[in-house]
């Protein structure tokens, strides 16, 4: 698979491949009770050691697979906005690729997830197509009340591009 770009822009944000400097923002993201109420089965926040382990796996995806997680920031002040991308997991019968996304809770309801989905769809069309077969997808979508209705068409469009 061709390597995904290390940097790109959306209408309001800059996205860059996750790097060691992003660890503190990543840990803060997973320590936010509001965020974890939508991302964790039990709603508990993660201690720094757990989020650090996940962070290391996200870094490794770029080296091992040529794809991974991007960190989205406000271009004016560099503030962490969100993280999104693809993550390789090995659960049960074999490897899967998870489409992941998460938005800082202070920015919920402002179209951030929709904008990120559009940006990733554009990338898939322009830079990553055509892709070879990828192991079966895993995308743990939140229950409908937590998933922004405008985001759904972009997620399904993204899956169609990747030919899942």
Short mmCIF file of C-alpha atoms in Angstrom, two decimals:
data_model
loop_
_atom_site.label_atom_id
_atom_site.label_comp_id
_atom_site.label_asym_id
_atom_site.label_seq_id
_atom_site.Cartn_x
_atom_site.Cartn_y
_atom_site.Cartn_z
CA UNK A 1 0.00 0.00 0.00
CA UNK A 2 1.37 3.46 -0.75
CA UNK A 3 2.28 5.46 2.30
CA UNK A 4 -0.41 7.84 3.47
CA UNK A 5 0.57 11.51 3.56
CA UNK A 6 2.28 12.80 6.68
CA UNK A 7 0.51 16.16 6.53
CA UNK A 8 -2.68 17.58 5.02
CA UNK A 9 -5.18 20.38 5.60
CA UNK A 10 -8.93 20.49 5.93
CA UNK A 11 -10.96 23.68 5.71
CA UNK A 12 -10.24 24.60 9.35
CA UNK A 13 -7.49 22.28 10.61
CA UNK A 14 -4.03 20.94 9.92
CA UNK A 15 -3.49 17.21 10.26
CA UNK A 16 -0.17 15.52 10.73
CA UNK A 17 1.00 12.00 11.24
CA UNK A 18 1.10 11.25 14.96
CA UNK A 19 4.57 11.79 16.41
CA UNK A 20 6.28 11.59 19.80
CA UNK A 21 5.52 15.28 20.55
CA UNK A 22 1.78 14.44 20.53
CA UNK A 23 1.92 12.10 23.53
CA UNK A 24 0.77 14.61 26.16
CA UNK A 25 -2.26 15.67 24.08
CA UNK A 26 -3.07 12.00 23.45
CA UNK A 27 -2.94 11.25 27.18
CA UNK A 28 -5.13 14.25 28.00
CA UNK A 29 -7.65 13.14 25.36
CA UNK A 30 -8.00 9.67 26.94
CA UNK A 31 -8.16 11.19 30.45
CA UNK A 32 -11.23 13.28 29.55
CA UNK A 33 -14.33 11.71 31.18
CA UNK A 34 -16.66 13.07 28.48
CA UNK A 35 -14.55 11.58 25.68
CA UNK A 36 -14.21 8.24 27.41
CA UNK A 37 -17.96 8.04 28.06
CA UNK A 38 -18.31 7.61 24.28
CA UNK A 39 -15.20 5.52 23.61
CA UNK A 40 -14.88 3.10 26.50
CA UNK A 41 -17.27 0.26 27.27
CA UNK A 42 -17.13 1.10 30.97
CA UNK A 43 -16.65 4.86 30.54
CA UNK A 44 -13.53 4.96 32.66
CA UNK A 45 -10.70 7.32 31.82
CA UNK A 46 -7.34 5.80 31.00
CA UNK A 47 -4.27 6.36 33.10
CA UNK A 48 -1.23 7.74 31.28
CA UNK A 49 0.36 4.28 31.04
CA UNK A 50 -2.59 2.83 29.10
CA UNK A 51 -2.91 5.74 26.70
CA UNK A 52 0.87 5.72 26.26
CA UNK A 53 0.76 2.02 25.25
CA UNK A 54 -1.96 2.77 22.69
CA UNK A 55 0.02 5.76 21.46
CA UNK A 56 3.04 3.49 20.84
CA UNK A 57 0.85 1.11 18.81
CA UNK A 58 -0.40 4.02 16.71
CA UNK A 59 3.19 5.11 16.05
CA UNK A 60 4.09 1.54 15.07
CA UNK A 61 1.24 1.36 12.51
CA UNK A 62 2.95 4.00 10.39
CA UNK A 63 6.22 2.06 10.38
CA UNK A 64 4.67 -1.37 9.85
CA UNK A 65 1.74 -0.60 7.53
CA UNK A 66 2.28 2.83 5.98
CA UNK A 67 -0.95 4.16 7.51
CA UNK A 68 -2.01 5.25 10.95
CA UNK A 69 -3.35 8.06 13.08
CA UNK A 70 -3.31 11.77 12.31
CA UNK A 71 -3.55 14.49 14.92
CA UNK A 72 -5.72 17.45 13.93
CA UNK A 73 -4.80 20.87 15.30
CA UNK A 74 -6.00 24.43 15.08
CA UNK A 75 -3.54 26.12 12.68
CA UNK A 76 -3.72 29.42 14.53
CA UNK A 77 -2.77 28.25 18.02
CA UNK A 78 -1.67 24.61 17.58
CA UNK A 79 -4.36 23.36 19.98
CA UNK A 80 -5.26 19.67 19.80
CA UNK A 81 -8.64 19.26 18.12
CA UNK A 82 -8.97 15.56 17.33
CA UNK A 83 -7.33 12.36 16.26
CA UNK A 84 -8.42 10.11 13.41
CA UNK A 85 -7.08 7.48 11.06
CA UNK A 86 -6.67 3.77 10.59
CA UNK A 87 -5.38 1.38 13.23
CA UNK A 88 -4.24 -2.20 12.80
CA UNK A 89 -5.56 -4.62 15.42
CA UNK A 90 -5.25 -8.36 15.88
CA UNK A 91 -8.38 -9.67 17.57
CA UNK A 92 -9.67 -13.19 17.52
CA UNK A 93 -9.37 -14.76 14.08
CA UNK A 94 -6.75 -12.34 12.74
CA UNK A 95 -5.82 -8.82 11.79
CA UNK A 96 -8.41 -6.11 11.26
CA UNK A 97 -8.22 -2.43 10.36
CA UNK A 98 -10.18 -0.04 12.53
CA UNK A 99 -11.40 3.32 11.33
CA UNK A 100 -10.93 5.52 14.36
CA UNK A 101 -11.86 9.05 15.21
CA UNK A 102 -12.33 11.14 18.30
CA UNK A 103 -12.91 14.83 18.93
CA UNK A 104 -11.95 16.87 21.99
CA UNK A 105 -15.13 17.19 24.03
CA UNK A 106 -14.99 20.98 24.05
CA UNK A 107 -15.48 20.96 20.28
CA UNK A 108 -18.42 18.55 20.03
CA UNK A 109 -21.30 19.73 17.89
CA UNK A 110 -19.17 22.04 15.73
CA UNK A 111 -18.76 19.86 12.64
CA UNK A 112 -15.25 18.67 13.47
CA UNK A 113 -15.95 14.96 12.86
CA UNK A 114 -17.72 15.71 9.58
CA UNK A 115 -14.84 17.87 8.37
CA UNK A 116 -12.28 15.20 9.28
CA UNK A 117 -14.30 12.52 7.48
CA UNK A 118 -14.43 14.68 4.34
CA UNK A 119 -10.68 15.24 4.52
CA UNK A 120 -9.95 11.53 4.84
CA UNK A 121 -12.31 10.70 1.97
CA UNK A 122 -10.48 13.20 -0.23
CA UNK A 123 -7.20 11.58 0.74
CA UNK A 124 -8.50 8.13 -0.07
CA UNK A 125 -9.62 9.26 -3.50
CA UNK A 126 -6.55 11.34 -4.37
CA UNK A 127 -3.66 9.59 -2.69
CA UNK A 128 -4.50 6.09 -1.54
CA UNK A 129 -6.56 4.62 -4.38
CA UNK A 130 -6.41 1.95 -5.52
CA UNK A 131 -5.67 -0.02 -2.38
CA UNK A 132 -4.85 -3.70 -2.23
CA UNK A 133 -7.16 -5.89 -0.14
CA UNK A 134 -7.04 -4.98 3.54
CA UNK A 135 -7.95 -7.36 6.36
CA UNK A 136 -11.60 -7.19 7.39
CA UNK A 137 -12.61 -3.83 8.87
CA UNK A 138 -13.57 -3.15 12.42
CA UNK A 139 -15.28 0.12 13.20
CA UNK A 140 -16.96 0.26 16.58
CA UNK A 141 -19.50 2.94 15.78
CA UNK A 142 -21.09 4.55 18.81
CA UNK A 143 -24.81 4.09 19.39
CA UNK A 144 -26.90 6.29 17.06
CA UNK A 145 -27.54 9.12 19.54
CA UNK A 146 -23.76 9.68 19.85
CA UNK A 147 -22.99 9.52 16.12
CA UNK A 148 -23.54 12.74 14.25
CA UNK A 149 -26.07 11.99 11.44
CA UNK A 150 -24.14 14.11 8.89
CA UNK A 151 -21.07 11.94 9.55
CA UNK A 152 -22.68 8.65 8.52
CA UNK A 153 -22.65 9.19 4.74
CA UNK A 154 -18.96 10.08 4.87
CA UNK A 155 -18.08 6.99 6.87
CA UNK A 156 -19.98 4.74 4.51
CA UNK A 157 -18.44 6.54 1.53
CA UNK A 158 -15.01 5.99 3.08
CA UNK A 159 -15.72 2.26 3.47
CA UNK A 160 -16.84 2.04 -0.16
CA UNK A 161 -13.64 3.72 -1.33
CA UNK A 162 -11.58 1.17 0.54
CA UNK A 163 -13.71 -1.62 -0.96
CA UNK A 164 -14.61 -3.29 2.30
#
